[in-house]
Amino acid sequence: ALYKYRYALKAPSQDKAPAMVTGGIVHGTLEMLHTAVMRKQPLPTLKQLQEFAQDCLSAAASDGTHFAFKQGEDMAKLREDANRLIQAYWESGIWDCDIVDAEKCFSLPIPGSDIALIGAIDLIVKLPDGTIELRELKTAARSFDATRLLYDPQMSIYYAALKAMGYPNQKMAFC
């Protein structure tokens, strides 16, 4: 419903979907880790990453944002979810690789129109064989099933964006 009112009907909304806020904060937190890996800088610790995410959630809660909590959701659950997601990603080691770029913005013009598709690719890595892999980090409670993978346009758009950026050989992965 929030999507319909905010994007389809262009109605202003003070309410924020808690999962969207948490997802955005987790992505921003992981971007810190990816940037440190990419620049070969000292890595933040798991505790530092989790503290950063908690600080961001506190800032969101105190800036007047109204969270549209569902039954059973509250700020404590959002904090727990953020910590759990960051810890799972940290422990997976997916980030320990040759990172080419993180949160890479793109704009793809649609031929014959004044419209462009815009977005940001979560992670672009170079595999040992030289293949470029696009990694889409998912924070949603539901994972992508085979049907969604087949019909969801997101990865096709990202694939086209990578191609437009000049990456000839590429793979895609959901993490």
Short mmCIF file of C-alpha atoms in Angstrom, two decimals:
data_model
loop_
_atom_site.label_atom_id
_atom_site.label_comp_id
_atom_site.label_asym_id
_atom_site.label_seq_id
_atom_site.Cartn_x
_atom_site.Cartn_y
_atom_site.Cartn_z
CA ALA A 1 0.00 0.00 0.00
CA LEU A 2 2.82 2.42 0.83
CA TYR A 3 4.35 1.81 -2.59
CA LYS A 4 1.06 2.54 -4.36
CA TYR A 5 0.46 5.81 -2.55
CA ARG A 6 4.01 7.07 -2.69
CA TYR A 7 5.09 6.02 -6.19
CA ALA A 8 2.01 5.23 -8.28
CA LEU A 9 -0.23 8.00 -6.95
CA LYS A 10 2.63 10.37 -6.02
CA ALA A 11 0.98 11.03 -2.66
CA PRO A 12 3.29 12.35 0.06
CA SER A 13 3.69 9.99 2.98
CA GLN A 14 5.17 10.50 6.39
CA ASP A 15 5.14 6.76 7.02
CA LYS A 16 8.20 4.66 6.30
CA ALA A 17 8.12 0.91 5.83
CA PRO A 18 10.40 -0.40 8.59
CA ALA A 19 11.91 -3.06 6.33
CA MET A 20 12.84 -0.38 3.77
CA VAL A 21 14.53 1.76 6.42
CA THR A 22 16.40 -1.23 7.84
CA GLY A 23 17.38 -2.43 4.36
CA GLY A 24 18.74 1.00 3.46
CA ILE A 25 20.72 1.22 6.67
CA VAL A 26 22.14 -2.30 6.26
CA HIS A 27 23.16 -1.48 2.68
CA GLY A 28 24.84 1.74 3.82
CA THR A 29 26.64 -0.11 6.57
CA LEU A 30 27.89 -2.82 4.21
CA GLU A 31 29.03 -0.12 1.79
CA MET A 32 31.48 0.99 4.51
CA LEU A 33 32.90 -2.53 4.63
CA HIS A 34 33.04 -2.84 0.84
CA THR A 35 34.78 0.53 0.49
CA ALA A 36 37.44 -0.47 3.03
CA VAL A 37 38.02 -3.78 1.19
CA MET A 38 38.15 -2.03 -2.18
CA ARG A 39 40.62 0.63 -0.98
CA LYS A 40 42.65 -1.91 1.00
CA GLN A 41 42.08 0.11 4.17
CA PRO A 42 41.77 -1.29 7.69
CA LEU A 43 38.47 -3.13 7.96
CA PRO A 44 35.79 -2.07 10.40
CA THR A 45 35.02 -4.76 12.95
CA LEU A 46 31.67 -6.50 13.11
CA LYS A 47 30.95 -4.56 16.29
CA GLN A 48 31.75 -1.23 14.59
CA LEU A 49 29.47 -2.07 11.67
CA GLN A 50 26.63 -3.02 14.00
CA GLU A 51 27.13 0.12 16.10
CA PHE A 52 27.03 2.26 12.97
CA ALA A 53 23.75 0.65 11.90
CA GLN A 54 22.29 1.15 15.38
CA ASP A 55 23.31 4.84 15.32
CA CYS A 56 21.59 5.22 11.93
CA LEU A 57 18.41 3.59 13.27
CA SER A 58 18.50 5.92 16.30
CA ALA A 59 18.88 8.91 13.97
CA ALA A 60 15.94 7.73 11.86
CA ALA A 61 13.81 7.29 14.98
CA SER A 62 14.66 10.74 16.32
CA ASP A 63 14.30 12.73 13.09
CA GLY A 64 10.52 12.54 13.12
CA THR A 65 10.25 9.51 10.85
CA HIS A 66 7.03 7.64 11.50
CA PHE A 67 7.47 3.91 11.07
CA ALA A 68 4.49 1.99 9.69
CA PHE A 69 4.99 -1.02 11.95
CA LYS A 70 3.05 -4.19 11.26
CA GLN A 71 1.71 -6.26 14.11
CA GLY A 72 4.63 -7.73 16.05
CA GLU A 73 7.15 -5.17 14.76
CA ASP A 74 8.77 -2.47 16.83
CA MET A 75 12.05 -0.58 17.02
CA ALA A 76 13.71 -3.33 19.07
CA LYS A 77 12.90 -5.86 16.32
CA LEU A 78 14.35 -3.53 13.65
CA ARG A 79 17.56 -3.24 15.68
CA GLU A 80 17.72 -7.00 16.11
CA ASP A 81 17.09 -7.56 12.40
CA ALA A 82 19.83 -5.11 11.40
CA ASN A 83 22.35 -6.76 13.72
CA ARG A 84 21.38 -10.23 12.51
CA LEU A 85 21.68 -9.30 8.82
CA ILE A 86 25.05 -7.60 9.29
CA GLN A 87 26.39 -10.52 11.33
CA ALA A 88 25.20 -13.09 8.77
CA TYR A 89 26.85 -11.13 5.96
CA TRP A 90 30.07 -10.72 7.94
CA GLU A 91 30.23 -14.42 8.77
CA SER A 92 29.48 -15.43 5.15
CA GLY A 93 32.76 -13.91 3.97
CA ILE A 94 31.10 -12.92 0.68
CA TRP A 95 32.73 -9.51 1.04
CA ASP A 96 36.29 -10.96 1.13
CA CYS A 97 36.98 -10.72 -2.60
CA ASP A 98 38.30 -8.43 -5.33
CA ILE A 99 35.69 -5.66 -5.16
CA VAL A 100 35.56 -3.49 -8.27
CA ASP A 101 32.78 -1.19 -7.06
CA ALA A 102 30.04 -0.91 -4.47
CA GLU A 103 26.67 0.83 -4.73
CA LYS A 104 27.54 1.74 -8.33
CA CYS A 105 24.95 4.18 -9.67
CA PHE A 106 23.77 3.93 -13.25
CA SER A 107 21.35 5.57 -15.66
CA LEU A 108 20.11 3.69 -18.73
CA PRO A 109 18.27 5.80 -21.30
CA ILE A 110 15.23 4.14 -22.81
CA PRO A 111 15.55 4.50 -26.59
CA GLY A 112 12.94 6.74 -28.18
CA SER A 113 11.96 8.44 -24.92
CA ASP A 114 13.11 11.04 -22.42
CA ILE A 115 13.05 8.41 -19.68
CA ALA A 116 15.99 6.64 -18.10
CA LEU A 117 16.11 3.71 -15.71
CA ILE A 118 18.24 4.61 -12.73
CA GLY A 119 19.57 2.45 -9.94
CA ALA A 120 22.57 1.30 -7.98
CA ILE A 121 24.29 -2.06 -8.23
CA ASP A 122 25.14 -3.34 -4.75
CA LEU A 123 28.45 -4.98 -5.49
CA ILE A 124 30.63 -5.60 -8.54
CA VAL A 125 33.45 -8.09 -8.02
CA LYS A 126 36.16 -9.60 -10.19
CA LEU A 127 36.44 -13.37 -9.94
CA PRO A 128 39.84 -15.13 -10.12
CA ASP A 129 39.17 -16.07 -13.78
CA GLY A 130 38.60 -12.40 -14.67
CA THR A 131 34.82 -12.67 -14.91
CA ILE A 132 32.90 -9.72 -13.50
CA GLU A 133 30.14 -10.74 -11.10
CA LEU A 134 27.25 -8.55 -10.09
CA ARG A 135 26.12 -9.31 -6.54
CA GLU A 136 22.71 -8.17 -5.41
CA LEU A 137 22.42 -8.14 -1.62
CA LYS A 138 18.94 -8.93 -0.37
CA THR A 139 17.71 -7.95 3.08
CA ALA A 140 14.06 -8.94 2.58
CA ALA A 141 12.51 -11.60 4.76
CA ARG A 142 11.59 -13.61 1.65
CA SER A 143 14.30 -14.81 -0.67
CA PHE A 144 13.93 -14.79 -4.43
CA ASP A 145 12.32 -18.01 -5.63
CA ALA A 146 12.87 -19.47 -9.11
CA THR A 147 9.78 -17.77 -10.55
CA ARG A 148 10.77 -14.34 -9.30
CA LEU A 149 14.31 -14.81 -10.59
CA LEU A 150 12.87 -15.65 -13.99
CA TYR A 151 10.46 -12.70 -14.25
CA ASP A 152 11.84 -9.93 -12.02
CA PRO A 153 13.28 -7.22 -14.29
CA GLN A 154 15.83 -5.96 -11.74
CA MET A 155 18.69 -8.25 -12.68
CA SER A 156 18.05 -7.82 -16.41
CA ILE A 157 18.30 -4.06 -15.94
CA TYR A 158 21.48 -4.47 -13.90
CA TYR A 159 22.92 -6.77 -16.56
CA ALA A 160 22.25 -4.11 -19.21
CA ALA A 161 23.79 -1.44 -16.95
CA LEU A 162 26.98 -3.48 -16.52
CA LYS A 163 27.17 -4.01 -20.25
CA ALA A 164 26.75 -0.26 -20.82
CA MET A 165 29.58 0.34 -18.32
CA GLY A 166 31.85 -1.76 -20.50
CA TYR A 167 31.95 -5.05 -18.63
CA PRO A 168 31.85 -7.69 -21.38
CA ASN A 169 31.85 -10.94 -19.38
CA GLN A 170 29.60 -11.00 -16.36
CA LYS A 171 27.68 -13.24 -14.00
CA MET A 172 24.96 -12.44 -11.51
CA ALA A 173 24.42 -13.64 -7.96
CA PHE A 174 21.98 -12.96 -5.16
CA CYS A 175 23.49 -12.86 -1.68
#
